[in-house]
CSV table of C-alpha atoms in Angstrom, one decimal:
chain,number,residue,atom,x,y,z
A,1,UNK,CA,0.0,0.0,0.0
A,2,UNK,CA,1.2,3.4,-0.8
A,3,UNK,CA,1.6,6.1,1.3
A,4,UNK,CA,-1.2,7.7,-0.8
A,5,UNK,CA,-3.4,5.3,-0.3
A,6,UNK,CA,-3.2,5.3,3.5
A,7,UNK,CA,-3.9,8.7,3.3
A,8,UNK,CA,-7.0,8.4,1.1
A,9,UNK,CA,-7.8,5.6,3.7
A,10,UNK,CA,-7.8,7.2,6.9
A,11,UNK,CA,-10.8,8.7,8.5
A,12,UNK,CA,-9.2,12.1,9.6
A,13,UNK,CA,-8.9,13.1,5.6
A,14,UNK,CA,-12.1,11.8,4.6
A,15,UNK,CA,-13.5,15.0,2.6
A,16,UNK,CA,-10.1,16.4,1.5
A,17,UNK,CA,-10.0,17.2,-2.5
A,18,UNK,CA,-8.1,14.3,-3.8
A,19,UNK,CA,-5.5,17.2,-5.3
A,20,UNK,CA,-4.3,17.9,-1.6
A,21,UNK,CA,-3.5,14.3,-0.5
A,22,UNK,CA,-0.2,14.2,-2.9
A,23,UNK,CA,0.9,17.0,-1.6
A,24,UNK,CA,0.3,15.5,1.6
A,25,UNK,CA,2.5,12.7,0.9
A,26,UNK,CA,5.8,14.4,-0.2
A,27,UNK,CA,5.6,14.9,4.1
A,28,UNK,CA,4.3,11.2,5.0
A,29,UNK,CA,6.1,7.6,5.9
A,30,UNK,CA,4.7,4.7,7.4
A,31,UNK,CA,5.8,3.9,10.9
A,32,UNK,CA,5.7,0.5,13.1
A,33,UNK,CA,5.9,0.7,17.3
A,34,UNK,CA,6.1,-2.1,18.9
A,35,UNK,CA,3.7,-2.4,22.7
A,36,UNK,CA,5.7,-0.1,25.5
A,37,UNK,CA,7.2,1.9,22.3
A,38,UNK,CA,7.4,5.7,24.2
A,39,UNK,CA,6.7,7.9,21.1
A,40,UNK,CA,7.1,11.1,23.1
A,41,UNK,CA,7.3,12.6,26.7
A,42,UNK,CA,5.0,15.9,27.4
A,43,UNK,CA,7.4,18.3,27.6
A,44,UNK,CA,9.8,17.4,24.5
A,45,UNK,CA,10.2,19.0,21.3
A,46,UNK,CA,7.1,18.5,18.8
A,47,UNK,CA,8.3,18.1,15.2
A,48,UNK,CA,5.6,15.3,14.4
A,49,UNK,CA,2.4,13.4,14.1
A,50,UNK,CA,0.7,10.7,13.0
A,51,UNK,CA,-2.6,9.1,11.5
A,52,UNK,CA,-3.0,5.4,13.6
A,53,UNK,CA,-3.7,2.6,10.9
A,54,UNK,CA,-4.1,0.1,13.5
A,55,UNK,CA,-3.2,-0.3,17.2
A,56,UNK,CA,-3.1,1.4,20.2
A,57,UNK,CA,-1.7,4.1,21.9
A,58,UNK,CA,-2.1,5.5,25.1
A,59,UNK,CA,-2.3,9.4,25.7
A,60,UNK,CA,-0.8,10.2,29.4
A,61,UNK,CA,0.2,12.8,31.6
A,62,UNK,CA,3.2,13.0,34.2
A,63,UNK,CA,0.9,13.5,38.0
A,64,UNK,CA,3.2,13.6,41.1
A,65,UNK,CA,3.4,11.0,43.2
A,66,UNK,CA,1.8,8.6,40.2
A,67,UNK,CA,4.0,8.5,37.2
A,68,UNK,CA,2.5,8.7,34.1
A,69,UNK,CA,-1.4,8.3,33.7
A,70,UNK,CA,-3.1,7.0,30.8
A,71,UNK,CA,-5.6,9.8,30.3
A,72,UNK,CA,-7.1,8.3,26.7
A,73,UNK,CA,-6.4,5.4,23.9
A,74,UNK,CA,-5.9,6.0,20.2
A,75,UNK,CA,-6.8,3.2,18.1
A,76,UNK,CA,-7.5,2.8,13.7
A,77,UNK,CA,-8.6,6.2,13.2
A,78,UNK,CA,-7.3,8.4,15.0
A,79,UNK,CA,-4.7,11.4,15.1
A,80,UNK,CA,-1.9,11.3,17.3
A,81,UNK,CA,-0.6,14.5,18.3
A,82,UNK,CA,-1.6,18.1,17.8
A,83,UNK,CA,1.0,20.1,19.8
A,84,UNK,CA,3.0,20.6,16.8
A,85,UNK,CA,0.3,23.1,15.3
A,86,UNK,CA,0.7,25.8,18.0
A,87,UNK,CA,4.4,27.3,19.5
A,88,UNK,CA,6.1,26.7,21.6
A,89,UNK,CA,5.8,23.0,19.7
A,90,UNK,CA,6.4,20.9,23.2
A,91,UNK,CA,3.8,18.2,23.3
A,92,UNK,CA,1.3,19.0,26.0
A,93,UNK,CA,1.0,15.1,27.0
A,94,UNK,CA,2.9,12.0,26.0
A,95,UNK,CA,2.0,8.6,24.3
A,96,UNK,CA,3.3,5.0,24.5
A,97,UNK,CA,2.2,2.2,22.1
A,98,UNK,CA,-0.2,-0.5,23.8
A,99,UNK,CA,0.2,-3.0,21.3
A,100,UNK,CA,2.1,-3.0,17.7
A,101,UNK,CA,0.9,0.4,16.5
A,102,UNK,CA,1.0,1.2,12.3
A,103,UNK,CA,1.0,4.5,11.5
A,104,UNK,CA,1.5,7.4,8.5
A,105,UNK,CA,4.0,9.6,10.2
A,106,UNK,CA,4.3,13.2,9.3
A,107,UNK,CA,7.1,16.0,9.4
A,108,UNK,CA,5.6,18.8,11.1
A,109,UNK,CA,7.6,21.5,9.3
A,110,UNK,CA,6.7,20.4,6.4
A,111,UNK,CA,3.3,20.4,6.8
A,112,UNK,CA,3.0,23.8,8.1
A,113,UNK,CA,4.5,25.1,5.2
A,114,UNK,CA,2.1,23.6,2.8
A,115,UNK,CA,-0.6,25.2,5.6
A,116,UNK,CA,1.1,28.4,5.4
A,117,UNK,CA,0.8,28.5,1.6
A,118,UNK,CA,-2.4,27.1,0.9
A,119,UNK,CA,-4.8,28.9,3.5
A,120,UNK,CA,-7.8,26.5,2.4
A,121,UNK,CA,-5.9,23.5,3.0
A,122,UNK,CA,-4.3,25.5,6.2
A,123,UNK,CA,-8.2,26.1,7.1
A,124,UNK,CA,-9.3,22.7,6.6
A,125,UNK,CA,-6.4,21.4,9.0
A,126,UNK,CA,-6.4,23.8,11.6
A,127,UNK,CA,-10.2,23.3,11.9
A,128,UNK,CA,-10.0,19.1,11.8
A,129,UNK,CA,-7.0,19.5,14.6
A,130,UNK,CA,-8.8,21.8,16.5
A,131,UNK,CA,-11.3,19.2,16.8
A,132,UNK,CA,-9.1,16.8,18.3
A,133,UNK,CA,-7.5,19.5,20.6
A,134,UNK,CA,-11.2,19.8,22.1
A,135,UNK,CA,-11.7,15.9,22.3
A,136,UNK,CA,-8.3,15.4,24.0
A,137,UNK,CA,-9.1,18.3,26.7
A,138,UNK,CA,-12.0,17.3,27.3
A,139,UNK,CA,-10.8,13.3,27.8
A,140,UNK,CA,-7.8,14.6,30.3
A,141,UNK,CA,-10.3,16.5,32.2
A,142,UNK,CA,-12.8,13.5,33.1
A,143,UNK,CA,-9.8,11.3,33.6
A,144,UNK,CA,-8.5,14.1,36.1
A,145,UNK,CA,-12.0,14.2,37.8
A,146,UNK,CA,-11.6,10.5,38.1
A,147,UNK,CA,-8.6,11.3,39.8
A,148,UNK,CA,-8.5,13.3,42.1
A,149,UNK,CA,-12.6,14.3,42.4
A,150,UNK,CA,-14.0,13.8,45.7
A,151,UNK,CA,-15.7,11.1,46.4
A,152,UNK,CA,-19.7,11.7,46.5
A,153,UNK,CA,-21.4,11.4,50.1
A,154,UNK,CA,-24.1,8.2,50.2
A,155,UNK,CA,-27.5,9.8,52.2
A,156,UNK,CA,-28.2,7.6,55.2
């Protein structure tokens, strides 16, 4: 399968003109983790994402006196990563792979150069990522809640 067709595969592009997905490409590879994979640590440098083909990965966050807590999983589908859009470009949360992840990698440079000179293609991103931006916040605060929310008093 070629990197092309991933792209015209994967749920997240669905909708795109077909003219944008080689452009696409010219920043795309397919990638392979293997389960306890750590992809990246919040904190570090953001210079990529990725479109999950199959798998799992698991979004955490660093919580003293915890280690890292799984806050969400990724599986065929979905878009890992979104910190890259916005400076400073530090991811805000990190991921490990659960089980054999595949993946279309992409060069974040790259790709917001092609944003930056194509506004309707930069539009149509921005707006898609913003959407998971909003998904991932709002799956870090229930898992937070379950965290560290008080428990709820039983009447007697």
């Amino acid at each position: 399968m070629t990197p092309l067709d991933m792209l015209s595969e994967h749920p997240f592009l669905t909708g795109l003109p077909p003219e944008w997905l080689p452009r696409l490409t010219g920043y795309a590879r397919p990638v392979v983790w293997h389960p306890g994979h750590r992809v990246f640590r919040a904190g570090q440098p953001a210079e990529r994402f990725w479109l999950v083909r199959g798998g799992e990965v698991v979004l955490d966050v660093p919580v003293p006196g915890r280690g890292d807590v799984g806050i969400e999983t990724i599986g065929p589908g979905g878009v890992l990563g979104w910190s890259w859009l916005f400076p400073p470009y530090r991811w805000q949360f990190g991921a490990v792979a659960a089980r054999r992840t595949t993946t279309v990698e992409f060069t974040a440079a790259g790709v917001r150069r092609l944003m930056e000179s194509d506004d309707t293609l930069g539009r149509q991103l921005t707006t898609r990522f913003m959407s998971v931006v909003v998904d991932r916040l709002q799956a870090s605060r229930v898992r937070l809640l379950e965290l560290y929310g008080y428990p709820t008093s039983s009447a007697s």
